[in-house]
Amino acid sequence: MLIPLLSSALTPTTLVARAEVYSTEETAVSLIFKNLKMNRREIELTDDQAKAIEKSSGETVRNRKIVVFVAPTKEAVFIDKVIGKHELITYATGLRPDGSVQSIEIIEYKETYGSQVKNDEWRKQFVGKNTASKIKVGSDIKNISGATLSSAHVSAGVKRLVHTYAILKSIL
Amino acid sequence: MQSSNRFFKRVKPGLGTLIEISVETQEENAQDSISSTFLEIARLEKIFNFFDPDSDLSKMNRGEMIELPSELKEVVLFASDLKNLSSNRFNPETSRGLDLGGISKGFIVDQAALFLKEKLPDAQVMVNAGGDIRNLSQDPTTIELRIPSENDEARKTMELQPGLAVATSSLNAQSLCIGTPSAHYTSINTSIHRVTTATVVANNCMTADAFTKIVLFSNNTEELSALPLSSYGVKQIFAFSKDGHSVVEWANR
């Protein structure tokens, strides 16, 4: 039967930091647009472009360096990062030539708790960094229940990318 | 485990969180099966979307549905059963009709896992939607429960046995990824060790999901004990107060 345990406070564990790598940039691109040949490009946004994206999307452009895979027929897959309260998510967003979203794949999800998250250096290390991650197979990474994880940051990021595509499309 | 097995892990945003599908299989084309499972999740998500006026749920709430899709019917019946069972502790009724957000996430996790298992019968399958997890593999899997604490660092580990599901719900407003938080509940209790996080292990994720709400909104452990937990397939309950005290730890032996 139910046993109330009224006084057994659980001792908090030490800092938890984990990274889960789900796929590489290339795998994500090929999952989004199967059989399309796409070339990886890096584009540095100008002040005007960044401002235009912020204005039309309503989202802040944190990183001026854009990583995007482009097909000759203008399909595009952006590799982007968003930072939540406790997590950093690297994800790929595929956009069709008409600017609509084809699909989204999460490439890496890194979670951190405690003092580390307050440290700006922790956050800085992700800005402008490219993923050259290998697929992690057969790992014994634990599932977490009780997640505070929200997809809101990814949604906001996708919104920014849709407008980024609109502004960059002519030069892609 | 055979040496030719391959591991796949895919994550996509959905159900208000990130959905992770893990597969161990010898199938070469597992990615296609995983992709169609994500499409199935999107299809089901659309049926149960309380905020989408075009969803089947919204149409039902407006009285515009003559024949309910089987998935919607199943969840509505279960919700109504649990509402009675729990004396309205679990209550999906709102002024704008039924909001099934409290259990549809668990239901969709179950459906996704079964859908993928049907496509890849020999595969080990696990679906995790922000902590609502169904383990359709032949091995137990380790789950970390996030326990409320000042710095969010506390964890407890448990084993999720093959076939079973786990779900966790929390009263922290921003971490409630379960539809409209305020809609489901009629009672808040004021005991010293008020439960703010509840984890339930059950035969399926819909049951686990629903019972987390019942645990959160029960007034005391006696009230919980009086429920026919075993006959509903509830296997384990963990509940914690805001400061990380374990208030309930129960297992159906």
XYZ file of C-alpha atoms in Angstrom:
425
model
C 0.000 0.000 0.000
C 1.004 3.601 -0.149
C 3.767 4.548 2.208
C 4.065 8.236 2.902
C 7.685 9.124 3.390
C 7.363 12.531 4.883
C 10.880 13.296 5.928
C 13.219 11.548 3.539
C 14.536 14.530 1.673
C 16.498 13.514 -1.361
C 20.007 14.713 -1.553
C 20.552 16.631 -4.736
C 23.173 15.109 -6.926
C 26.048 17.104 -8.250
C 25.948 19.046 -11.464
C 24.344 17.234 -14.334
C 25.552 18.015 -17.809
C 24.874 15.796 -20.720
C 24.947 15.894 -24.450
C 23.018 13.692 -26.770
C 24.018 13.568 -30.386
C 21.366 12.130 -32.613
C 22.729 12.578 -36.071
C 25.215 14.513 -38.086
C 24.414 17.578 -40.149
C 24.653 15.447 -43.268
C 22.344 12.727 -41.951
C 19.774 15.322 -40.953
C 19.954 16.944 -44.382
C 19.466 13.622 -46.147
C 16.534 12.746 -43.876
C 14.819 16.036 -44.661
C 15.393 16.060 -48.420
C 15.967 12.502 -49.518
C 17.930 12.145 -52.766
C 18.607 15.852 -53.182
C 22.176 16.886 -53.691
C 22.865 19.809 -51.408
C 25.934 21.939 -50.901
C 26.999 23.286 -47.559
C 27.499 27.022 -47.389
C 28.418 29.464 -44.666
C 27.085 32.962 -44.955
C 27.866 35.939 -42.734
C 24.804 38.130 -42.358
C 25.305 41.844 -42.903
C 23.934 44.327 -40.370
C 21.089 45.155 -42.708
C 20.180 41.512 -43.290
C 20.228 40.726 -39.563
C 18.067 43.751 -38.841
C 15.623 42.825 -41.595
C 15.313 39.269 -40.231
C 14.730 40.546 -36.714
C 12.133 42.986 -37.925
C 10.132 40.524 -39.995
C 10.423 37.529 -37.640
C 10.254 39.308 -34.309
C 13.098 37.043 -33.121
C 16.602 38.056 -32.090
C 19.469 37.106 -34.397
C 22.144 35.913 -31.944
C 24.508 34.510 -34.451
C 25.348 36.211 -37.730
C 27.008 33.141 -39.173
C 24.493 31.082 -41.116
C 25.147 27.446 -42.009
C 22.879 26.278 -44.782
C 22.741 23.376 -47.211
C 21.286 24.432 -50.559
C 20.037 22.452 -53.556
C 20.195 23.866 -57.107
C 16.395 23.981 -56.997
C 16.591 26.272 -53.909
C 15.538 23.804 -51.240
C 17.477 24.754 -48.125
C 18.386 23.137 -44.811
C 19.573 25.504 -42.094
C 21.734 24.211 -39.251
C 20.899 26.338 -36.251
C 21.142 26.426 -32.467
C 18.742 27.618 -29.825
C 19.404 28.064 -26.123
C 16.705 27.372 -23.582
C 16.740 27.724 -19.825
C 18.713 24.547 -19.332
C 19.419 23.259 -22.775
C 21.149 23.910 -26.009
C 19.594 22.414 -29.085
C 21.252 22.068 -32.467
C 18.708 21.344 -35.155
C 18.199 21.254 -38.900
C 15.254 22.971 -40.561
C 14.378 22.129 -44.138
C 12.606 24.750 -46.206
C 10.952 24.248 -49.577
C 11.514 26.702 -52.427
C 8.242 28.436 -51.527
C 9.608 29.079 -48.038
C 7.389 26.603 -46.211
C 8.829 24.153 -43.698
C 9.536 20.655 -45.003
C 10.590 19.183 -41.669
C 12.812 19.583 -38.639
C 15.405 17.188 -37.219
C 17.134 17.637 -33.882
C 20.877 17.045 -34.273
C 22.087 17.536 -30.749
C 20.493 18.232 -27.445
C 22.665 19.325 -24.583
C 21.272 19.787 -21.162
C 22.882 21.373 -18.178
C 21.803 22.248 -14.689
C 23.008 24.280 -11.802
C 25.806 26.789 -11.717
C 27.124 25.941 -15.146
C 24.047 27.292 -16.858
C 24.589 30.703 -15.317
C 28.057 30.838 -16.714
C 28.189 32.879 -19.884
C 31.185 30.925 -21.080
C 29.063 27.802 -21.241
C 26.646 29.544 -23.519
C 29.318 31.281 -25.573
C 30.945 28.041 -26.583
C 27.949 27.221 -28.737
C 27.642 30.451 -30.622
C 29.011 30.150 -34.094
C 30.331 26.650 -33.483
C 29.720 24.056 -36.109
C 28.799 20.536 -35.314
C 31.167 17.914 -36.538
C 29.570 15.281 -34.399
C 29.612 11.595 -34.953
C 26.537 9.467 -34.563
C 26.479 8.031 -31.112
C 25.345 4.454 -31.340
C 24.413 2.020 -28.651
C 25.018 4.533 -25.946
C 23.633 3.961 -22.496
C 22.377 7.491 -22.153
C 19.466 7.632 -19.790
C 16.002 8.761 -20.583
C 14.674 11.453 -18.335
C 11.145 11.650 -17.044
C 9.912 14.875 -15.587
C 11.256 16.927 -18.378
C 10.853 20.656 -18.416
C 11.752 20.497 -22.056
C 9.675 22.653 -24.292
C 9.815 22.900 -28.035
C 9.071 26.624 -27.819
C 12.681 27.652 -28.430
C 12.883 25.482 -31.516
C 9.615 26.956 -32.804
C 10.982 30.473 -32.335
C 14.196 29.472 -34.096
C 12.283 28.018 -37.030
C 10.307 31.241 -37.324
C 13.586 33.189 -37.529
C 14.918 30.794 -40.198
C 11.808 31.073 -42.347
C 12.443 34.820 -42.503
C 16.181 34.293 -42.939
C 15.423 32.167 -46.002
C 13.098 34.809 -47.423
C 15.813 37.430 -47.127
C 18.701 35.277 -48.362
C 16.870 33.318 -51.053
C 17.983 35.477 -53.964
C 21.665 34.914 -53.143
C 21.432 31.204 -52.328
C 22.040 -8.790 -28.876
C 23.362 -9.632 -32.306
C 26.369 -7.899 -33.680
C 24.620 -6.816 -36.863
C 22.098 -4.720 -34.975
C 21.987 -1.041 -35.744
C 20.934 1.788 -33.490
C 18.826 4.708 -34.608
C 17.920 7.742 -32.563
C 15.744 10.441 -34.061
C 14.364 13.523 -32.401
C 11.803 15.974 -33.679
C 9.776 18.699 -32.063
C 6.171 17.717 -31.379
C 3.494 17.467 -28.666
C 4.852 20.695 -27.223
C 8.179 19.061 -26.474
C 10.905 17.058 -28.179
C 10.003 13.530 -29.212
C 12.774 10.972 -29.246
C 12.441 7.644 -30.994
C 15.122 5.028 -30.343
C 15.325 1.823 -32.316
C 17.669 -1.133 -32.273
C 17.144 -3.343 -35.288
C 18.731 -5.283 -38.109
C 16.494 -3.540 -40.640
C 18.363 -1.349 -43.082
C 15.395 0.887 -43.824
C 14.536 1.658 -40.206
C 14.796 5.393 -40.926
C 11.801 5.187 -43.263
C 9.761 3.459 -40.577
C 10.830 6.057 -38.021
C 9.887 8.843 -40.441
C 6.408 7.416 -40.939
C 6.023 7.071 -37.170
C 6.703 10.798 -36.804
C 4.050 11.434 -39.458
C 1.620 9.251 -37.506
C 2.375 11.283 -34.372
C 1.633 14.494 -36.288
C -1.640 13.023 -37.549
C -2.727 12.065 -34.016
C -1.556 15.373 -32.573
C -3.858 17.141 -34.978
C -6.883 15.061 -33.894
C -6.410 16.006 -30.226
C -5.377 19.653 -30.587
C -7.696 21.599 -28.300
C -6.464 24.914 -29.712
C -6.943 24.068 -33.372
C -10.521 24.818 -34.446
C -10.113 22.294 -37.281
C -9.115 19.385 -35.035
C -11.511 16.477 -34.576
C -11.578 17.275 -30.857
C -12.730 20.853 -31.564
C -15.328 19.616 -34.028
C -16.592 17.169 -31.418
C -16.723 19.943 -28.823
C -18.856 22.020 -31.194
C -21.143 19.051 -31.767
C -20.131 18.778 -35.412
C -18.918 15.189 -35.311
C -21.392 12.430 -35.939
C -18.930 9.550 -36.008
C -15.840 10.001 -33.828
C -12.515 8.664 -35.119
C -11.688 5.501 -33.165
C -8.669 7.125 -31.496
C -10.724 10.027 -30.190
C -13.472 7.721 -28.996
C -10.994 5.579 -27.065
C -9.465 8.533 -25.246
C -12.817 10.184 -24.512
C -14.133 6.961 -22.959
C -10.996 6.502 -20.868
C -11.085 10.123 -19.723
C -14.697 9.819 -18.685
C -13.988 6.572 -16.832
C -11.103 8.193 -14.930
C -13.145 11.264 -14.122
C -15.678 9.074 -12.336
C -13.040 6.859 -10.752
C -11.150 9.824 -9.360
C -14.219 11.743 -8.176
C -13.331 14.530 -10.605
C -9.686 14.813 -9.516
C -9.046 14.112 -13.142
C -11.500 16.220 -15.064
C -11.065 17.078 -18.736
C -14.260 19.145 -18.892
C -13.824 22.840 -19.515
C -16.203 25.615 -20.421
C -15.095 25.116 -24.027
C -15.672 21.380 -24.090
C -13.322 18.473 -23.424
C -9.605 19.186 -23.239
C -7.838 15.846 -23.449
C -4.336 17.338 -23.154
C -3.892 15.526 -19.829
C -3.877 12.095 -21.428
C -3.614 12.427 -25.189
C 0.163 12.865 -25.000
C 0.470 9.484 -23.298
C -1.982 7.960 -25.744
C 0.015 9.257 -28.718
C 3.265 7.907 -27.244
C 1.617 4.474 -26.959
C 0.236 4.622 -30.485
C 3.585 5.722 -31.904
C 5.477 2.926 -30.168
C 2.959 0.287 -31.296
C 2.886 1.703 -34.832
C 6.668 1.449 -35.121
C 6.771 -1.981 -33.509
C 4.273 -3.191 -36.094
C 6.484 -1.894 -38.901
C 9.632 -3.347 -37.333
C 8.467 -6.415 -35.378
C 11.984 -7.519 -34.473
C 13.131 -4.110 -33.320
C 13.648 -2.772 -29.821
C 11.557 0.386 -29.721
C 11.428 3.286 -27.301
C 9.425 6.486 -27.613
C 10.010 9.436 -25.294
C 7.951 12.606 -25.559
C 9.377 14.954 -22.966
C 9.342 12.328 -20.233
C 6.303 10.328 -21.315
C 8.086 7.120 -22.243
C 6.987 3.725 -23.586
C 9.531 0.926 -23.562
C 8.727 -1.642 -26.253
C 12.047 -3.411 -26.047
C 13.004 -6.702 -24.465
C 15.224 -5.070 -21.867
C 14.578 -2.800 -18.921
C 15.783 0.727 -19.481
C 17.111 3.188 -16.941
C 15.036 6.307 -16.425
C 16.097 9.343 -14.467
C 13.335 11.084 -12.605
C 13.796 14.770 -12.215
C 13.062 15.706 -8.630
C 12.100 19.214 -7.592
C 15.012 21.012 -5.981
C 16.397 24.491 -5.650
C 18.747 24.140 -8.578
C 16.914 21.460 -10.593
C 19.832 19.108 -10.126
C 18.255 16.279 -8.155
C 17.623 12.956 -9.844
C 16.383 9.536 -8.937
C 16.935 6.569 -11.184
C 14.558 3.711 -11.811
C 14.267 0.787 -14.190
C 11.427 0.776 -16.691
C 10.578 -2.827 -17.453
C 9.868 -4.111 -20.986
C 6.410 -3.210 -22.263
C 5.745 -0.615 -19.579
C 5.411 3.148 -19.687
C 6.266 6.035 -17.396
C 4.936 9.574 -17.241
C 5.661 12.542 -15.033
C 3.577 15.632 -14.430
C 4.495 18.640 -12.422
C 2.656 21.608 -11.002
C 5.348 24.078 -12.028
C 3.407 26.125 -14.501
C 6.101 26.366 -17.124
C 6.936 22.680 -17.025
C 3.368 21.528 -17.539
C 3.439 20.327 -21.087
C 0.055 18.725 -20.798
C -2.424 20.942 -22.538
C -4.098 23.659 -20.545
C -2.819 23.303 -16.997
C -5.709 25.042 -15.277
C -8.458 23.193 -17.068
C -8.239 19.752 -15.544
C -8.408 20.243 -11.868
C -10.851 21.364 -9.316
C -8.980 20.924 -6.079
C -5.760 22.129 -4.560
C -4.806 20.806 -1.186
C -2.761 22.562 1.402
C -0.905 19.846 3.270
C 2.632 20.601 4.356
C 4.146 18.280 1.826
C 1.959 19.108 -1.111
C 2.810 16.925 -4.091
C 4.145 19.016 -6.965
C 5.682 16.281 -9.111
C 4.178 12.868 -9.735
C 5.644 9.981 -11.696
C 3.596 6.921 -12.554
C 4.645 3.637 -14.142
C 1.850 1.695 -15.817
C 1.015 -0.838 -18.505
C 0.656 1.953 -21.031
C 1.548 5.603 -21.274
C -2.026 6.930 -21.418
C -2.747 5.322 -18.043
C 0.552 6.545 -16.610
C -0.126 10.069 -17.904
C -3.672 10.145 -16.482
C -2.692 8.827 -13.070
C 0.020 11.459 -12.641
C -2.826 13.998 -12.667
C -4.831 11.969 -10.165
C -1.811 11.719 -7.849
C -1.120 15.457 -8.134
C -4.666 16.300 -7.175
C -5.412 13.739 -4.522
C -5.806 15.167 -1.069
C -3.926 12.455 0.744
C -2.395 9.037 0.356
C -5.498 7.305 1.744
C -7.492 8.686 -1.142
C -4.937 7.227 -3.545
C -4.865 3.893 -1.725
C -8.601 3.564 -2.153
C -8.277 3.585 -5.937
C -8.129 0.261 -7.820
C -4.609 1.057 -8.987
C -3.617 -2.501 -9.856
C -6.677 -3.228 -11.937
C -5.869 -0.148 -14.022
C -2.373 -1.451 -14.633
C -0.615 1.078 -12.415
C 2.709 -0.403 -11.292
C 4.605 2.295 -9.439
C 4.037 5.782 -8.089
C 6.625 8.333 -7.012
C 5.517 11.725 -5.795
C 7.586 14.597 -4.521
C 6.880 17.896 -2.859
C 8.306 21.193 -4.042
C 11.368 20.859 -1.821
C 12.178 17.369 -3.066
C 10.632 15.355 -0.221
C 9.412 11.958 -1.294
C 5.731 12.031 -0.316
C 4.622 8.808 -1.954
C 6.634 5.809 -3.029
C 4.461 2.885 -3.960
C 4.922 -0.260 -5.983
C 2.474 -2.941 -6.965
C 4.361 -6.089 -6.041
